[in-house]
Amino acid sequence: MKRVLPWIIPVLILLFWQWGASWGWISARTLPAPLDVLKAFVRLVKSGELMDHMQVSFERASIGFAIGGGIGFLLGLVNGMFPVASRLLDSTVQMIRNIPHLALIPLVILWFGVGEEAKIFLVALGVMFPIYINTYHGIRQVDGSYIEMAKVYGLNTWELFWHVILPGALPSIFVGLRFALGFMWLTLIVAETIAANAGIGYMAMNAREFMQTDVVVLGILLYALLGKGADVIAHLLEKSLLKWHPNFQKGGA
Amino acid sequence: MVTFQMENIHKSFENHGLSRKVITGIDLEVQAGEFVAIVGRSGCGKSTLLRLVAGLEQIDEGQLKFHHGDEKNNGIRVMFQDSRLLPWRKVWQNVALGLKKDGKSKAEQVLEEVGLTPWKEDWPLVLSGGQRQRVALARALVHEPGLLLLDEPLGALDALTRIEMQQLIERIWQQRHFTALLVTHDVAEAIALADRIILIDEGKIKLDVAVNLSRPRKRGSSAFAELEAKILNELLGLEEETRSPQHLQPVAGIS
Ligand SMILES: Nc1ncnc2c1ncn2[C@@H]1O[C@H](COP(=O)(O)OP(=O)(O)OP(=O)(O)O)[C@@H](O)[C@H]1O
Ligand SMILES: [Mg+2]
């Protein structure tokens, strides 16, 4: 019963939506019936179109994430570990961070056209800052008494980093990861909807021109699903790497 | 085992442009295998002295000399009041921290010694305060230090656990023969464990007394109580009691 309870309302909504649509209370132009969305899904899967679009979107997301996340992580590490580097770089990074990256879209299109580079660039930019900030602060927050202890116990610089500083910063890095994943999908949705000739966003925008509301809704649902999927993976990773953390002990969050 | 000598050690800290003298001329020689306790009021510089020996602070003036014995065990290790166990490493991994080889088997051996074998796979966060300090002790011992520095290692424990831990420390010290320097607030603890008690006041050694009681020391005994009262009075700045020459040998020339 406890497991069923949270699902009752969503299922009811879905049922009313379906009835509303099939009895003509909700026009198919406003919102297609859930079953029609399902049919569109099956149709696009069979034609292979859907997989192509999803693959394009997935590649943009992962390449952009790898580049932006990698740069943000490295910058965070260097600035966190070496005060000189943070003096030199941190305020510049903070200044760039204040520019909303989506505001750069016109400029980015001028630079790269509507090619892949534009989308990857935007995703990378969106992902970089949350990873940077949380890695940087995570490292800075590591308890100095642990570092002192590690020195007394003869750890060298590498061991100090690997056994003390990185694990200590990890909870914060994961917070950054979660934010970054959110930014990643958001950036991709906006970029694909505005300027693209493939991808889920393009599929939805294209369908709009032909009044295929079922495909539009399908696109929205796919984004939601991919976002959820990324979040679940991040959560599983977190659970396995932060086993020691009070939040993850004895069936905690 | 390690012998060390302090010669006219001075240490001050800069604070908001003001220089505060914390250690003002300390001479102390600790013999190999000796157990020395340092007592004194809060803020008198006990931890600072210990940190100077550990190399965690720079000496301003004076000299600190170490003479390492010829055995392999000659490192210095510190046991802190807050156990400073890394929460992301299991108990045995904490003990094995910094070991280059055979980490796990060495850690398990020492955990056996401190009676924590059943907990070796647990995270430090699930342990009680006393158990955490046992792990911290094991982590220090696994390196077979020639000199063990203890900064109020039992300060946060309840009275019963504290006495158990004192017995454990005494037993291990007797088995392993290392030199020990213990900072404590608890005069009874100092008397129970130390060969010699140093009382520090205003950055100087005020009293240096040998504890000539046979081990294990009985807390109820009159000699124990007499010595405890003596040191407490000295700590509180009371002078009305006469010194008993059997147990107390004040260092000449110290106010
Ligand atoms: N890093 C530091 N910077 C500035 N002042 C310091 C520093 N470390 C210690 N002090 C000062 O030196 C004095 C002695 O400190 P210390 O920690 O050695 O005292 P303590 O005898 O260990 O006291 P307690 O029994 O309360 O632990 C204190 O006044 C303290 O404020
Ligand atoms: Mg102290």
Coordinates of C-alpha atoms and ligand atoms in Angstrom, one line a residue:
Chain A
M1 CA 0.0 0.0 0.0
K2 CA 2.8 2.4 0.9
R3 CA 4.4 1.9 -2.5
V4 CA 1.1 2.4 -4.4
L5 CA 0.0 5.5 -2.6
P6 CA 2.3 8.1 -4.3
W7 CA 1.2 6.7 -7.7
I8 CA -2.6 7.1 -7.3
I9 CA -2.8 10.8 -8.3
P10 CA -0.5 10.6 -11.3
V11 CA -2.5 7.6 -12.7
L12 CA -5.8 9.4 -12.1
I13 CA -4.5 12.5 -13.9
L14 CA -3.4 10.3 -16.8
L15 CA -6.8 8.6 -16.9
F16 CA -8.8 11.9 -16.9
W17 CA -6.5 13.3 -19.5
Q18 CA -7.1 10.3 -21.7
W19 CA -10.9 10.5 -21.2
G20 CA -10.9 14.2 -21.7
A21 CA -9.1 13.9 -25.0
S22 CA -11.2 11.0 -26.3
W23 CA -14.5 12.7 -25.4
G24 CA -13.4 15.8 -27.1
W25 CA -13.2 18.1 -24.0
I26 CA -9.5 18.7 -24.7
S27 CA -8.7 19.5 -28.3
A28 CA -5.9 17.5 -29.9
R29 CA -4.3 20.8 -30.9
T30 CA -4.0 21.9 -27.3
L31 CA -2.9 18.5 -25.9
P32 CA -2.9 15.1 -27.6
A33 CA -4.2 12.1 -25.7
P34 CA -1.6 10.1 -23.8
L35 CA -2.3 7.2 -26.1
D36 CA -1.6 9.3 -29.2
V37 CA 1.7 10.3 -27.7
L38 CA 2.4 6.6 -27.2
K39 CA 1.5 5.9 -30.8
A40 CA 3.8 8.7 -32.0
F41 CA 6.5 7.1 -29.9
V42 CA 6.0 3.7 -31.5
R43 CA 5.8 5.2 -34.9
L44 CA 9.0 7.2 -34.6
V45 CA 10.9 4.3 -33.0
K46 CA 9.9 2.0 -35.9
S47 CA 11.0 4.6 -38.5
G48 CA 14.3 4.9 -36.7
E49 CA 13.9 8.7 -36.5
L50 CA 13.6 8.8 -32.8
M51 CA 16.8 6.9 -32.1
D52 CA 18.7 9.2 -34.5
H53 CA 17.5 12.3 -32.8
M54 CA 18.2 10.9 -29.3
Q55 CA 21.6 9.9 -30.3
V56 CA 22.4 13.3 -31.6
S57 CA 21.2 14.9 -28.4
F58 CA 22.9 12.4 -26.2
E59 CA 26.2 13.0 -28.0
R60 CA 26.0 16.8 -27.6
A61 CA 25.2 16.4 -24.0
S62 CA 28.0 14.0 -23.2
I63 CA 30.7 15.7 -25.2
G64 CA 29.7 19.1 -23.8
F65 CA 29.6 17.7 -20.3
A66 CA 32.9 16.0 -20.6
I67 CA 34.6 19.2 -21.9
G68 CA 33.0 21.7 -19.6
G69 CA 33.0 19.4 -16.6
G70 CA 36.6 18.5 -17.2
I71 CA 37.7 22.1 -17.4
G72 CA 35.6 23.1 -14.4
F73 CA 37.0 20.2 -12.3
L74 CA 40.6 20.9 -13.2
L75 CA 40.3 24.6 -12.6
G76 CA 38.6 23.8 -9.2
L77 CA 41.4 21.5 -8.3
V78 CA 44.2 23.8 -9.2
N79 CA 42.6 26.8 -7.5
G80 CA 41.6 24.8 -4.5
M81 CA 45.1 23.3 -4.0
F82 CA 47.2 26.3 -4.9
P83 CA 46.4 29.7 -3.4
V84 CA 48.5 31.4 -5.9
A85 CA 46.5 30.0 -8.8
S86 CA 43.2 31.0 -7.1
R87 CA 44.5 34.6 -6.6
L88 CA 45.3 34.6 -10.3
L89 CA 42.3 32.9 -11.7
D90 CA 39.3 32.9 -9.4
S91 CA 38.1 36.5 -9.9
T92 CA 38.3 36.1 -13.7
V93 CA 36.3 32.9 -13.6
Q94 CA 33.7 34.6 -11.3
M95 CA 33.4 37.5 -13.7
I96 CA 32.8 35.2 -16.7
R97 CA 30.3 33.2 -14.6
N98 CA 28.2 36.3 -14.2
I99 CA 27.3 36.3 -17.9
P100 CA 24.3 34.1 -18.4
H101 CA 25.6 31.6 -20.9
L102 CA 22.3 31.4 -22.8
A103 CA 22.6 35.1 -23.5
L104 CA 25.6 34.2 -25.7
I105 CA 23.4 32.2 -28.1
P106 CA 23.4 34.9 -30.9
L107 CA 27.1 35.4 -30.6
V108 CA 27.7 31.6 -30.6
I109 CA 25.6 31.2 -33.7
L110 CA 27.7 33.9 -35.4
W111 CA 30.9 32.1 -34.4
F112 CA 29.9 28.5 -35.1
G113 CA 26.8 28.7 -37.2
V114 CA 24.2 26.1 -36.3
G115 CA 26.7 23.2 -36.3
E116 CA 27.5 20.9 -33.5
E117 CA 30.3 23.2 -32.1
A118 CA 27.7 25.8 -31.1
K119 CA 25.7 23.4 -29.0
I120 CA 28.7 21.7 -27.5
F121 CA 30.2 25.0 -26.6
L122 CA 27.0 26.2 -24.9
V123 CA 26.6 23.0 -22.9
A124 CA 30.2 23.0 -21.9
L125 CA 29.9 26.6 -20.7
G126 CA 26.8 25.8 -18.7
V127 CA 28.3 22.8 -17.0
M128 CA 31.7 24.3 -16.2
F129 CA 30.7 26.7 -13.5
P130 CA 28.7 24.6 -11.1
I131 CA 31.5 22.0 -11.3
Y132 CA 34.2 24.6 -10.8
I133 CA 32.6 26.3 -7.9
N134 CA 31.7 23.2 -6.0
T135 CA 35.1 21.5 -6.6
Y136 CA 36.9 24.7 -5.5
H137 CA 34.8 25.2 -2.3
G138 CA 34.8 21.5 -1.6
I139 CA 38.6 21.4 -1.5
R140 CA 38.9 24.7 0.5
Q141 CA 36.5 23.3 3.1
V142 CA 38.4 20.2 3.8
D143 CA 39.2 20.3 7.6
G144 CA 42.7 21.6 8.1
S145 CA 43.1 19.3 11.1
Y146 CA 42.9 16.3 8.8
I147 CA 45.6 17.8 6.6
E148 CA 47.8 18.4 9.7
M149 CA 47.2 14.8 10.8
A150 CA 48.1 13.5 7.4
K151 CA 51.4 15.4 7.5
V152 CA 52.2 14.0 11.0
Y153 CA 51.5 10.5 9.6
G154 CA 54.0 11.0 6.8
L155 CA 51.7 11.2 3.7
N156 CA 53.3 12.7 0.7
T157 CA 51.6 15.3 -1.5
W158 CA 49.9 12.8 -3.8
E159 CA 48.7 10.6 -0.9
L160 CA 47.4 13.7 0.9
F161 CA 45.4 14.6 -2.2
W162 CA 44.2 11.2 -2.9
H163 CA 43.3 10.0 0.6
V164 CA 42.4 13.2 2.3
I165 CA 41.6 16.2 0.1
L166 CA 39.7 14.6 -2.8
P167 CA 37.4 12.4 -0.6
G168 CA 36.8 15.3 1.7
A169 CA 35.7 17.4 -1.3
L170 CA 33.6 14.7 -2.9
P171 CA 30.3 15.5 -1.3
S172 CA 30.6 19.1 -2.5
I173 CA 31.7 17.9 -6.0
F174 CA 28.6 15.8 -6.2
V175 CA 26.4 18.8 -5.4
G176 CA 28.1 20.5 -8.4
L177 CA 27.6 17.4 -10.5
R178 CA 23.8 17.5 -9.9
F179 CA 23.6 21.2 -10.7
A180 CA 25.7 20.7 -13.8
L181 CA 23.4 17.9 -15.1
G182 CA 20.5 20.2 -14.7
F183 CA 22.2 23.0 -16.6
M184 CA 23.3 20.5 -19.2
W185 CA 19.8 19.5 -20.2
L186 CA 18.5 23.0 -19.9
T187 CA 21.2 24.4 -22.2
L188 CA 20.6 21.6 -24.7
I189 CA 16.9 22.1 -24.8
V190 CA 17.3 25.8 -25.5
A191 CA 20.1 25.4 -28.0
E192 CA 18.4 22.6 -29.9
T193 CA 15.1 24.4 -30.0
I194 CA 16.6 27.6 -31.4
A195 CA 19.2 26.4 -33.8
A196 CA 19.6 22.8 -34.9
N197 CA 18.8 20.4 -37.7
A198 CA 18.8 17.3 -35.6
G199 CA 18.2 16.3 -32.0
I200 CA 15.1 16.0 -29.8
G201 CA 14.6 19.8 -29.6
Y202 CA 14.7 20.0 -33.4
M203 CA 12.3 17.1 -33.7
A204 CA 9.8 18.9 -31.4
M205 CA 10.2 22.2 -33.2
N206 CA 9.9 20.6 -36.5
A207 CA 6.7 18.8 -35.4
R208 CA 5.3 22.1 -34.3
E209 CA 5.3 23.4 -37.9
F210 CA 3.1 20.5 -38.9
M211 CA 0.9 20.8 -35.8
Q212 CA 2.0 17.3 -34.6
T213 CA 1.3 18.1 -31.0
D214 CA 1.8 14.4 -30.1
V215 CA 5.5 14.6 -31.2
V216 CA 5.9 17.9 -29.4
V217 CA 4.7 16.4 -26.2
L218 CA 6.8 13.3 -26.8
G219 CA 9.9 15.5 -27.1
I220 CA 9.1 17.2 -23.8
L221 CA 8.7 13.8 -22.1
L222 CA 11.9 12.5 -23.6
Y223 CA 13.8 15.4 -22.2
A224 CA 12.2 14.8 -18.8
L225 CA 13.2 11.1 -19.0
L226 CA 16.8 11.8 -20.0
G227 CA 17.1 14.3 -17.2
K228 CA 15.8 11.8 -14.7
G229 CA 18.1 9.1 -16.1
A230 CA 21.1 11.3 -15.6
D231 CA 20.0 12.2 -12.1
V232 CA 19.6 8.5 -11.2
I233 CA 23.0 7.7 -12.4
A234 CA 24.5 10.5 -10.4
H235 CA 22.7 9.4 -7.4
L236 CA 23.9 5.8 -7.7
L237 CA 27.4 7.0 -8.2
E238 CA 27.1 9.2 -5.1
K239 CA 25.7 6.3 -3.1
S240 CA 28.6 4.0 -3.9
L241 CA 31.3 6.7 -3.5
L242 CA 29.9 8.3 -0.4
K243 CA 28.9 5.2 1.5
W244 CA 30.6 6.6 4.6
H245 CA 28.5 9.7 4.6
P246 CA 25.8 10.0 7.3
N247 CA 23.3 10.8 4.5
F248 CA 23.8 7.4 2.9
Q249 CA 23.8 5.2 6.0
K250 CA 21.0 3.0 7.2
G251 CA 18.7 3.7 4.3
G252 CA 19.1 7.5 4.5
A253 CA 18.4 9.7 1.5
Chain B
M1 CA 63.0 4.8 21.4
V2 CA 63.8 8.5 21.2
T3 CA 65.6 10.7 23.6
F4 CA 65.0 14.4 23.2
Q5 CA 66.3 17.6 24.7
M6 CA 64.9 21.1 24.7
E7 CA 67.3 23.9 25.4
N8 CA 65.9 27.3 26.2
I9 CA 62.9 27.0 23.9
H10 CA 60.9 30.2 23.1
K11 CA 57.8 30.6 21.1
S12 CA 55.4 33.5 20.5
F13 CA 52.5 34.0 18.2
E14 CA 51.6 37.1 16.2
N15 CA 48.0 38.1 16.7
H16 CA 46.7 41.3 15.1
G17 CA 50.2 42.7 15.0
L18 CA 50.6 41.9 18.7
S19 CA 53.2 39.3 19.7
R20 CA 52.2 37.0 22.5
K21 CA 54.9 35.0 24.3
V22 CA 53.6 31.5 24.9
I23 CA 56.7 29.5 25.7
T24 CA 59.4 31.6 27.5
G25 CA 62.5 29.5 28.0
I26 CA 61.9 25.8 28.5
D27 CA 64.6 23.3 29.2
L28 CA 63.6 19.7 29.3
E29 CA 65.3 16.4 28.7
V30 CA 63.2 13.3 28.2
Q31 CA 65.0 9.9 28.3
A32 CA 64.4 7.0 25.9
G33 CA 61.4 5.0 27.1
E34 CA 60.3 7.6 29.6
F35 CA 56.7 8.5 30.1
V36 CA 56.4 12.3 30.8
A37 CA 53.1 14.1 31.5
I38 CA 52.6 17.8 31.1
V39 CA 50.0 19.6 33.2
G40 CA 49.1 23.2 33.5
R41 CA 46.3 25.7 33.3
S42 CA 44.3 26.1 30.1
G43 CA 46.2 28.3 27.7
C44 CA 49.5 27.9 29.4
G45 CA 51.1 26.5 26.3
K46 CA 51.0 22.8 26.7
S47 CA 49.7 22.0 23.2
T48 CA 52.1 24.5 21.8
L49 CA 55.0 22.7 23.4
L50 CA 53.8 19.4 22.1
R51 CA 53.3 20.8 18.6
L52 CA 56.9 22.2 18.7
V53 CA 58.1 18.7 19.4
A54 CA 55.9 17.3 16.6
G55 CA 57.3 19.8 14.2
L56 CA 53.9 21.3 13.6
E57 CA 55.1 24.7 14.8
Q58 CA 58.5 26.5 14.2
I59 CA 60.7 27.2 17.2
D60 CA 61.5 30.9 17.6
E61 CA 64.6 30.5 19.7
G62 CA 66.4 27.7 21.4
Q63 CA 67.2 24.2 20.4
L64 CA 65.4 20.9 20.1
K65 CA 67.5 17.8 19.7
F66 CA 66.5 14.3 19.0
H67 CA 68.6 11.2 19.6
H68 CA 67.1 8.2 17.8
G69 CA 67.8 4.8 19.0
D70 CA 69.3 2.3 16.6
E71 CA 66.2 0.2 16.2
K72 CA 63.9 0.7 13.2
N73 CA 61.2 2.3 15.3
N74 CA 62.1 5.9 15.7
G75 CA 59.3 8.0 14.1
I76 CA 57.2 10.6 15.9
R77 CA 53.5 10.2 16.0
V78 CA 50.7 12.3 17.5
M79 CA 47.4 11.3 19.0
F80 CA 45.0 14.3 19.1
Q81 CA 42.1 15.0 21.4
D82 CA 39.7 14.9 18.5
S83 CA 40.5 11.5 17.0
R84 CA 40.9 13.0 13.5
L85 CA 39.8 9.7 11.9
L86 CA 39.0 10.2 8.2
P87 CA 35.3 9.5 8.0
W88 CA 35.6 8.1 4.4
R89 CA 38.0 5.4 5.4
K90 CA 37.0 2.3 7.3
V91 CA 38.5 1.6 10.7
W92 CA 41.3 -0.6 9.4
Q93 CA 41.9 1.8 6.5
N94 CA 42.4 4.6 8.9
V95 CA 44.9 2.6 10.9
A96 CA 46.7 1.6 7.7
L97 CA 46.9 5.3 6.6
G98 CA 50.5 6.1 5.4
L99 CA 51.7 2.5 5.6
K100 CA 53.6 1.6 2.4
K101 CA 53.1 -2.2 2.5
D102 CA 51.2 -4.9 4.4
G103 CA 48.8 -2.2 5.5
K104 CA 45.9 -4.4 6.1
S105 CA 47.6 -7.1 8.1
K106 CA 49.5 -4.7 10.2
A107 CA 46.4 -2.7 10.9
E108 CA 44.5 -5.8 11.9
Q109 CA 47.2 -6.8 14.3
V110 CA 47.2 -3.5 16.1
L111 CA 43.4 -3.4 16.1
E112 CA 43.5 -6.7 17.9
E113 CA 45.9 -5.2 20.4
V114 CA 43.4 -2.4 21.2
G115 CA 40.4 -4.8 21.2
L116 CA 38.7 -3.4 18.1
T117 CA 38.8 -6.4 15.8
P118 CA 35.0 -6.7 15.5
W119 CA 34.8 -3.1 14.3
K120 CA 37.6 -3.1 11.7
E121 CA 35.2 -3.0 8.7
D122 CA 33.0 -0.2 10.2
W123 CA 33.0 3.5 9.3
P124 CA 34.4 5.7 12.1
L125 CA 31.1 7.6 12.4
V126 CA 29.4 4.6 13.9
L127 CA 31.9 4.3 16.7
S128 CA 31.7 5.7 20.2
G129 CA 34.1 8.3 21.4
G130 CA 36.2 5.8 23.3
Q131 CA 36.3 3.4 20.4
R132 CA 37.4 6.3 18.1
Q133 CA 40.3 7.1 20.4
R134 CA 41.3 3.4 20.4
V135 CA 41.4 3.6 16.6
A136 CA 43.5 6.7 16.8
L137 CA 45.8 5.0 19.2
A138 CA 46.1 2.0 16.9
R139 CA 46.8 4.3 14.0
A140 CA 49.7 5.9 15.9
L141 CA 51.1 2.5 17.1
V142 CA 51.0 0.8 13.8
H143 CA 54.0 3.0 12.7
E144 CA 55.9 1.7 15.8
P145 CA 56.8 5.2 16.8
G146 CA 59.9 5.9 18.9
L147 CA 58.1 8.9 20.4
L148 CA 54.4 9.1 20.9
L149 CA 52.9 12.6 21.6
L150 CA 49.5 12.6 23.2
D151 CA 47.5 15.9 23.4
E152 CA 44.7 15.3 25.9
P153 CA 43.8 12.1 24.0
L154 CA 41.2 11.2 26.6
G155 CA 39.8 14.6 27.4
A156 CA 36.5 14.0 25.8
L157 CA 35.8 10.6 27.3
D158 CA 33.6 9.7 30.3
A159 CA 35.4 8.9 33.6
L160 CA 35.1 5.1 33.3
T161 CA 36.2 4.9 29.6
R162 CA 39.0 7.2 30.5
I163 CA 40.4 4.9 33.2
E164 CA 40.1 1.9 30.8
M165 CA 42.0 3.8 28.1
Q166 CA 44.7 4.8 30.6
Q167 CA 45.2 1.1 31.5
L168 CA 45.3 0.3 27.8
I169 CA 47.9 3.0 27.1
E170 CA 50.0 2.0 30.1
R171 CA 49.9 -1.7 29.1
I172 CA 50.9 -0.9 25.5
W173 CA 53.6 1.5 26.5
Q174 CA 55.1 -1.2 28.8
Q175 CA 55.0 -3.8 26.0
R176 CA 56.3 -1.6 23.3
H177 CA 58.9 0.6 25.0
F178 CA 58.4 3.9 23.3
T179 CA 59.0 7.4 24.7
A180 CA 55.7 9.2 25.6
L181 CA 54.8 12.8 26.1
L182 CA 51.3 13.2 27.4
V183 CA 49.5 16.6 27.8
T184 CA 46.5 16.3 30.2
H185 CA 44.2 18.4 32.3
D186 CA 43.6 15.4 34.6
V187 CA 46.2 15.3 37.4
A188 CA 45.1 11.8 38.4
E189 CA 45.7 10.7 34.8
A190 CA 49.2 12.1 34.9
I191 CA 50.0 10.3 38.1
A192 CA 48.5 7.1 36.9
L193 CA 50.6 7.0 33.8
A194 CA 53.7 9.1 34.0
D195 CA 57.2 8.6 35.3
R196 CA 57.6 12.3 35.6
I197 CA 55.2 15.2 35.7
I198 CA 56.0 18.6 34.4
L199 CA 53.9 21.6 35.5
I200 CA 53.9 24.5 33.1
D201 CA 52.9 28.0 34.1
E202 CA 53.3 31.2 32.1
G203 CA 55.4 29.5 29.5
K204 CA 57.9 28.1 32.0
I205 CA 58.4 24.8 33.8
K206 CA 57.2 25.5 37.4
L207 CA 57.5 22.0 38.7
D208 CA 59.2 18.8 37.6
V209 CA 58.4 15.8 39.8
A210 CA 59.2 12.1 39.5
V211 CA 56.4 9.8 40.3
N212 CA 57.9 7.0 42.3
L213 CA 54.9 4.8 42.7
S214 CA 54.9 1.2 41.6
R215 CA 52.8 0.2 38.6
P216 CA 49.9 -0.4 38.2
R217 CA 49.1 2.6 40.4
K218 CA 46.2 2.4 42.8
R219 CA 44.1 5.5 42.7
G220 CA 42.9 5.0 46.3
S221 CA 46.4 4.8 47.8
S222 CA 47.5 7.5 50.2
A223 CA 50.7 8.2 48.3
F224 CA 48.7 8.7 45.1
A225 CA 46.2 11.1 46.8
E226 CA 49.1 13.0 48.5
L227 CA 50.8 13.6 45.2
E228 CA 47.6 14.5 43.5
A229 CA 46.8 17.1 46.2
K230 CA 50.3 18.5 45.9
I231 CA 50.1 19.0 42.2
L232 CA 46.6 20.4 42.3
N233 CA 47.6 22.9 44.9
E234 CA 50.6 23.9 42.9
L235 CA 48.3 24.3 39.9
L236 CA 45.9 26.5 41.8
G237 CA 48.8 28.5 43.1
L238 CA 48.2 27.4 46.7
E239 CA 51.4 27.0 48.7
E240 CA 50.2 26.1 52.2
E241 CA 51.0 22.4 52.0
T242 CA 54.5 21.3 52.8
R243 CA 56.3 19.3 50.2
S244 CA 56.9 15.7 50.8
P245 CA 60.4 14.9 49.9
Q246 CA 59.6 11.2 49.1
H247 CA 57.6 12.0 46.0
L248 CA 58.4 15.5 45.1
Q249 CA 61.7 16.8 43.9
P250 CA 61.2 20.4 42.7
V251 CA 63.7 21.5 40.2
A252 CA 66.1 24.0 41.7
G253 CA 66.0 27.5 40.5
I254 CA 62.5 27.5 39.2
S255 CA 60.1 29.9 40.8
Ligands
LIG1 N1 48.4 29.2 16.0 C1 48.2 30.1 17.0 N2 48.1 31.4 16.7 C2 48.0 32.3 17.7 N3 48.0 32.0 19.0 C3 48.0 30.8 19.3 C4 48.2 29.7 18.3 N4 48.2 28.5 19.0 C5 48.1 28.8 20.3 N5 48.0 30.1 20.5 C6 47.9 30.8 21.8 O1 48.9 30.3 22.6 C7 48.4 30.1 24.0 C8 48.7 28.7 24.4 O2 47.9 27.8 23.7 P1 47.9 26.2 23.9 O3 46.9 25.7 22.9 O4 49.3 25.8 23.8 O5 47.3 26.1 25.3 P2 47.1 24.8 26.2 O6 47.9 24.8 27.3 O7 47.1 23.6 25.3 O8 45.6 25.0 26.6 P3 44.4 24.0 26.8 O9 44.7 23.3 28.1 O10 43.2 24.8 26.9 O11 44.4 23.1 25.6 C9 47.0 30.5 23.9 O12 46.8 31.8 24.5 C10 46.6 30.5 22.5 O13 45.7 31.5 22.2
MG2 MG 45.7 22.2 24.4

